[in-house]
PDB file of C-alpha atoms in Angstrom:
ATOM      1  CA  MET J   1       6.527 -13.532  -4.944  1.00 61.00           C
ATOM      2  CA  HIS J   2      10.086 -13.851  -6.153  1.00 65.00           C
ATOM      3  CA  PRO J   3      12.490 -14.737  -3.342  1.00 78.00           C
ATOM      4  CA  GLY J   4      14.741 -11.778  -4.190  1.00 89.00           C
ATOM      5  CA  ASN J   5      12.261  -9.316  -2.663  1.00 96.00           C
ATOM      6  CA  THR J   6      12.391  -8.469   1.039  1.00 97.00           C
ATOM      7  CA  ILE J   7       9.452  -7.492   3.215  1.00 97.00           C
ATOM      8  CA  ASP J   8      10.163  -6.433   6.803  1.00 98.00           C
ATOM      9  CA  ILE J   9       7.306  -5.628   9.152  1.00 98.00           C
ATOM     10  CA  SER J  10       7.521  -4.176  12.638  1.00 98.00           C
ATOM     11  CA  GLY J  11       5.053  -3.016  15.276  1.00 98.00           C
ATOM     12  CA  GLY J  12       1.441  -3.958  15.680  1.00 96.00           C
ATOM     13  CA  LEU J  13       0.144  -7.372  16.644  1.00 95.00           C
ATOM     14  CA  LEU J  14       1.339 -10.686  15.232  1.00 96.00           C
ATOM     15  CA  GLU J  15      -1.911 -11.103  13.238  1.00 94.00           C
ATOM     16  CA  GLN J  16      -1.512  -7.615  11.768  1.00 95.00           C
ATOM     17  CA  ARG J  17       2.084  -8.295  10.767  1.00 97.00           C
ATOM     18  CA  GLN J  18       1.122 -11.569   9.081  1.00 97.00           C
ATOM     19  CA  LEU J  19      -1.810 -10.012   7.197  1.00 97.00           C
ATOM     20  CA  ALA J  20       0.311  -7.055   6.092  1.00 98.00           C
ATOM     21  CA  TYR J  21       3.048  -9.413   4.899  1.00 97.00           C
ATOM     22  CA  ASP J  22       0.643 -11.666   2.989  1.00 97.00           C
ATOM     23  CA  LEU J  23      -1.183  -8.729   1.377  1.00 98.00           C
ATOM     24  CA  THR J  24       2.094  -7.037   0.411  1.00 98.00           C
ATOM     25  CA  GLU J  25       3.242 -10.272  -1.193  1.00 96.00           C
ATOM     26  CA  TYR J  26      -0.100 -10.544  -3.028  1.00 97.00           C
ATOM     27  CA  CYS J  27       0.167  -6.959  -4.307  1.00 98.00           C
ATOM     28  CA  ILE J  28       3.683  -7.592  -5.602  1.00 97.00           C
ATOM     29  CA  ASP J  29       2.461 -10.736  -7.379  1.00 96.00           C
ATOM     30  CA  GLU J  30      -0.417  -8.788  -8.953  1.00 97.00           C
ATOM     31  CA  MET J  31       1.277  -5.505  -9.855  1.00 98.00           C
ATOM     32  CA  LEU J  32       5.039  -6.164  -9.988  1.00 97.00           C
ATOM     33  CA  PRO J  33       5.457  -9.887 -10.708  1.00 94.00           C
ATOM     34  CA  ARG J  34       8.860  -9.571 -12.403  1.00 93.00           C
ATOM     35  CA  HIS J  35      10.547  -7.385  -9.824  1.00 92.00           C
ATOM     36  CA  ARG J  36      13.189  -9.103  -7.735  1.00 92.00           C
ATOM     37  CA  THR J  37      14.922  -6.243  -5.961  1.00 95.00           C
ATOM     38  CA  LEU J  38      12.213  -4.691  -3.814  1.00 97.00           C
ATOM     39  CA  TRP J  39      12.914  -3.947  -0.179  1.00 98.00           C
ATOM     40  CA  ILE J  40       9.772  -2.910   1.678  1.00 98.00           C
ATOM     41  CA  ASP J  41       9.839  -1.925   5.340  1.00 98.00           C
ATOM     42  CA  ILE J  42       6.352  -1.695   6.841  1.00 98.00           C
ATOM     43  CA  GLN J  43       5.874  -0.059  10.206  1.00 98.00           C
ATOM     44  CA  LEU J  44       2.565  -0.646  11.975  1.00 98.00           C
ATOM     45  CA  LYS J  45       2.170   2.258  14.372  1.00 97.00           C
ATOM     46  CA  ASN J  46       0.000   5.020  15.740  1.00 95.00           C
ATOM     47  CA  ILE J  47      -0.057   7.860  13.213  1.00 93.00           C
ATOM     48  CA  PRO J  48      -1.024  11.188  14.819  1.00 89.00           C
ATOM     49  CA  SER J  49      -4.657  12.005  14.040  1.00 84.00           C
ATOM     50  CA  LYS J  50      -3.647  15.583  13.179  1.00 82.00           C
ATOM     51  CA  ASP J  51      -2.042  14.140  10.033  1.00 79.00           C
ATOM     52  CA  ASN J  52      -5.519  13.059   8.846  1.00 88.00           C
ATOM     53  CA  VAL J  53      -4.102   9.979   7.082  1.00 93.00           C
ATOM     54  CA  VAL J  54      -3.878   6.284   7.903  1.00 96.00           C
ATOM     55  CA  GLY J  55      -0.855   5.421   5.772  1.00 97.00           C
ATOM     56  CA  TYR J  56       2.291   6.759   4.169  1.00 96.00           C
ATOM     57  CA  CYS J  57       4.624   5.425   1.490  1.00 97.00           C
ATOM     58  CA  GLN J  58       8.116   6.843   1.208  1.00 96.00           C
ATOM     59  CA  ASP J  59      10.516   6.089  -1.631  1.00 96.00           C
ATOM     60  CA  ASP J  60      13.942   5.631  -0.053  1.00 97.00           C
ATOM     61  CA  GLY J  61      15.631   5.055  -3.439  1.00 94.00           C
ATOM     62  CA  ASP J  62      16.971   1.907  -5.132  1.00 95.00           C
ATOM     63  CA  ASN J  63      13.594   0.094  -4.941  1.00 96.00           C
ATOM     64  CA  THR J  64      13.551   0.527  -1.158  1.00 98.00           C
ATOM     65  CA  PHE J  65      10.373   1.784   0.500  1.00 98.00           C
ATOM     66  CA  THR J  66       9.168   2.635   3.985  1.00 98.00           C
ATOM     67  CA  ILE J  67       5.440   2.266   4.538  1.00 98.00           C
ATOM     68  CA  GLU J  68       3.684   3.410   7.702  1.00 98.00           C
ATOM     69  CA  ILE J  69       0.237   2.000   8.487  1.00 98.00           C
ATOM     70  CA  GLU J  70      -2.097   3.111  11.280  1.00 97.00           C
ATOM     71  CA  LYS J  71      -2.378   0.002  13.445  1.00 96.00           C
ATOM     72  CA  THR J  72      -5.678   0.812  15.204  1.00 94.00           C
ATOM     73  CA  GLN J  73      -7.882   0.453  12.112  1.00 94.00           C
ATOM     74  CA  LYS J  74     -10.590  -2.157  11.717  1.00 93.00           C
ATOM     75  CA  LEU J  75      -9.546  -5.222   9.721  1.00 94.00           C
ATOM     76  CA  TYR J  76     -11.066  -4.238   6.368  1.00 95.00           C
ATOM     77  CA  ASP J  77      -9.770  -0.658   6.551  1.00 95.00           C
ATOM     78  CA  PHE J  78      -6.334  -1.937   7.557  1.00 96.00           C
ATOM     79  CA  LEU J  79      -6.211  -4.165   4.456  1.00 97.00           C
ATOM     80  CA  LEU J  80      -7.404  -1.326   2.192  1.00 97.00           C
ATOM     81  CA  THR J  81      -4.644   0.920   3.543  1.00 98.00           C
ATOM     82  CA  VAL J  82      -1.900  -1.635   2.922  1.00 98.00           C
ATOM     83  CA  ALA J  83      -3.155  -2.160  -0.651  1.00 98.00           C
ATOM     84  CA  HIS J  84      -3.383   1.617  -1.203  1.00 98.00           C
ATOM     85  CA  GLU J  85       0.227   2.166  -0.144  1.00 98.00           C
ATOM     86  CA  MET J  86       1.374  -0.762  -2.300  1.00 98.00           C
ATOM     87  CA  VAL J  87      -0.140   0.982  -5.332  1.00 98.00           C
ATOM     88  CA  HIS J  88       2.236   3.859  -4.574  1.00 98.00           C
ATOM     89  CA  VAL J  89       5.123   1.373  -4.528  1.00 98.00           C
ATOM     90  CA  LYS J  90       4.036   0.155  -7.967  1.00 98.00           C
ATOM     91  CA  GLN J  91       3.742   3.714  -9.285  1.00 98.00           C
ATOM     92  CA  THR J  92       7.245   4.564  -8.125  1.00 98.00           C
ATOM     93  CA  VAL J  93       8.904   1.344  -9.282  1.00 97.00           C
ATOM     94  CA  ARG J  94       7.355   1.740 -12.740  1.00 97.00           C
ATOM     95  CA  LYS J  95       8.375   5.423 -12.786  1.00 97.00           C
ATOM     96  CA  GLN J  96       4.775   6.536 -13.229  1.00 97.00           C
ATOM     97  CA  LEU J  97       5.226   8.752 -10.176  1.00 96.00           C
ATOM     98  CA  THR J  98       8.531  10.560  -9.721  1.00 95.00           C
ATOM     99  CA  GLU J  99       9.706  13.402  -7.562  1.00 91.00           C
ATOM    100  CA  LYS J 100      12.393  16.002  -8.095  1.00 90.00           C
ATOM    101  CA  ASN J 101      13.091  18.912  -5.767  1.00 88.00           C
ATOM    102  CA  LEU J 102       9.829  18.243  -3.876  1.00 84.00           C
ATOM    103  CA  THR J 103       7.819  18.472  -7.108  1.00 87.00           C
ATOM    104  CA  HIS J 104       5.765  15.477  -8.179  1.00 90.00           C
ATOM    105  CA  PHE J 105       5.656  14.259 -11.775  1.00 94.00           C
ATOM    106  CA  TRP J 106       3.004  11.874 -13.101  1.00 95.00           C
ATOM    107  CA  TYR J 107       4.139  10.130 -16.283  1.00 96.00           C
ATOM    108  CA  GLY J 108       6.779  12.846 -16.657  1.00 95.00           C
ATOM    109  CA  GLN J 109       4.332  15.748 -16.397  1.00 94.00           C
ATOM    110  CA  ARG J 110       4.612  18.187 -13.520  1.00 92.00           C
ATOM    111  CA  HIS J 111       1.553  18.060 -11.326  1.00 83.00           C
ATOM    112  CA  THR J 112       0.635  20.842  -8.919  1.00 76.00           C
ATOM    113  CA  ASP J 113      -3.119  20.427  -8.340  1.00 75.00           C
ATOM    114  CA  ARG J 114      -3.173  19.055  -4.781  1.00 70.00           C
ATOM    115  CA  ARG J 115      -6.937  18.424  -4.941  1.00 75.00           C
ATOM    116  CA  ASN J 116      -6.832  15.807  -7.712  1.00 86.00           C
ATOM    117  CA  GLU J 117      -3.490  14.066  -7.546  1.00 93.00           C
ATOM    118  CA  PRO J 118      -3.668  11.333 -10.202  1.00 95.00           C
ATOM    119  CA  TRP J 119      -1.471   8.948  -8.202  1.00 96.00           C
ATOM    120  CA  GLU J 120      -3.923   9.153  -5.301  1.00 94.00           C
ATOM    121  CA  LEU J 121      -6.912   8.701  -7.612  1.00 94.00           C
ATOM    122  CA  GLU J 122      -5.307   5.541  -9.006  1.00 96.00           C
ATOM    123  CA  ALA J 123      -4.474   4.247  -5.521  1.00 97.00           C
ATOM    124  CA  TRP J 124      -8.069   4.789  -4.420  1.00 96.00           C
ATOM    125  CA  LYS J 125      -9.307   3.046  -7.567  1.00 97.00           C
ATOM    126  CA  LEU J 126      -7.070  -0.039  -7.157  1.00 98.00           C
ATOM    127  CA  GLN J 127      -7.108  -0.517  -3.385  1.00 98.00           C
ATOM    128  CA  LYS J 128     -10.504  -2.218  -3.304  1.00 97.00           C
ATOM    129  CA  PRO J 129      -9.951  -4.718  -6.181  1.00 98.00           C
ATOM    130  CA  LEU J 130      -6.558  -5.654  -4.694  1.00 98.00           C
ATOM    131  CA  THR J 131      -8.005  -6.097  -1.212  1.00 97.00           C
ATOM    132  CA  HIS J 132     -10.994  -8.073  -2.466  1.00 96.00           C
ATOM    133  CA  GLY J 133      -8.756 -10.326  -4.569  1.00 97.00           C
ATOM    134  CA  PHE J 134      -6.579 -10.973  -1.532  1.00 97.00           C
ATOM    135  CA  ILE J 135      -9.571 -11.752   0.680  1.00 96.00           C
ATOM    136  CA  LYS J 136     -11.024 -14.201  -1.844  1.00 95.00           C
ATOM    137  CA  LYS J 137      -7.834 -15.866  -3.098  1.00 95.00           C
ATOM    138  CA  ARG J 138      -5.477 -15.830  -0.118  1.00 94.00           C
ATOM    139  CA  LEU J 139      -7.742 -15.634   2.914  1.00 91.00           C
ATOM    140  CA  GLU J 140     -10.414 -17.724   1.175  1.00 90.00           C
ATOM    141  CA  LYS J 141     -13.156 -15.720   2.846  1.00 90.00           C
ATOM    142  CA  ARG J 142     -16.163 -13.805   1.654  1.00 91.00           C
ATOM    143  CA  ILE J 143     -15.701 -10.063   1.485  1.00 90.00           C
ATOM    144  CA  LYS J 144     -18.841  -9.334   3.474  1.00 90.00           C
ATOM    145  CA  ASP J 145     -17.545 -11.580   6.266  1.00 87.00           C
ATOM    146  CA  VAL J 146     -14.356  -9.535   6.534  1.00 88.00           C
ATOM    147  CA  ILE J 147     -16.180  -6.208   6.281  1.00 87.00           C
ATOM    148  CA  SER J 148     -18.592  -7.301   9.010  1.00 83.00           C
ATOM    149  CA  ILE J 149     -15.755  -7.826  11.498  1.00 78.00           C
ATOM    150  CA  ASP J 150     -16.282  -4.664  13.479  1.00 68.00           C
ATOM    151  CA  THR J 151     -13.312  -4.991  15.784  1.00 64.00           C
ATOM    152  CA  ARG J 152      -9.886  -3.550  15.547  1.00 64.00           C
ATOM    153  CA  LEU J 153      -7.058  -5.977  15.073  1.00 59.00           C
TER     154      LEU J 153
END
């Protein structure tokens, strides 16, 4: 990752913060290798279950993002969630996903079908290859070994 990018992580356990940092760095290297002005603030916290999500990505403008990750997930799910939210960072930085007056635009086209949001479909599609690449290349572990860890971090 280029040294111009900033990743701040708060909350959670030390191991969670380190994994989130390393995976975020990996995702930047894979999806946004030339970007040098990213500021990503990741908050590991308890997200209310009524929200029915385990992560959020908010565009704060000027390549600054706030990501919230549910900290009580199992290891593999935690990694998938970080990768998923980093896909949203990529989509926003590359202007694939934009928002104006609370309306989302995908590649400049207004999108109103909440059931099949293309930015979510892409994030779901890319989260696993990103996570698996990270596990193999950075953690140097087998995927099934990480999936089999049935404890929460």
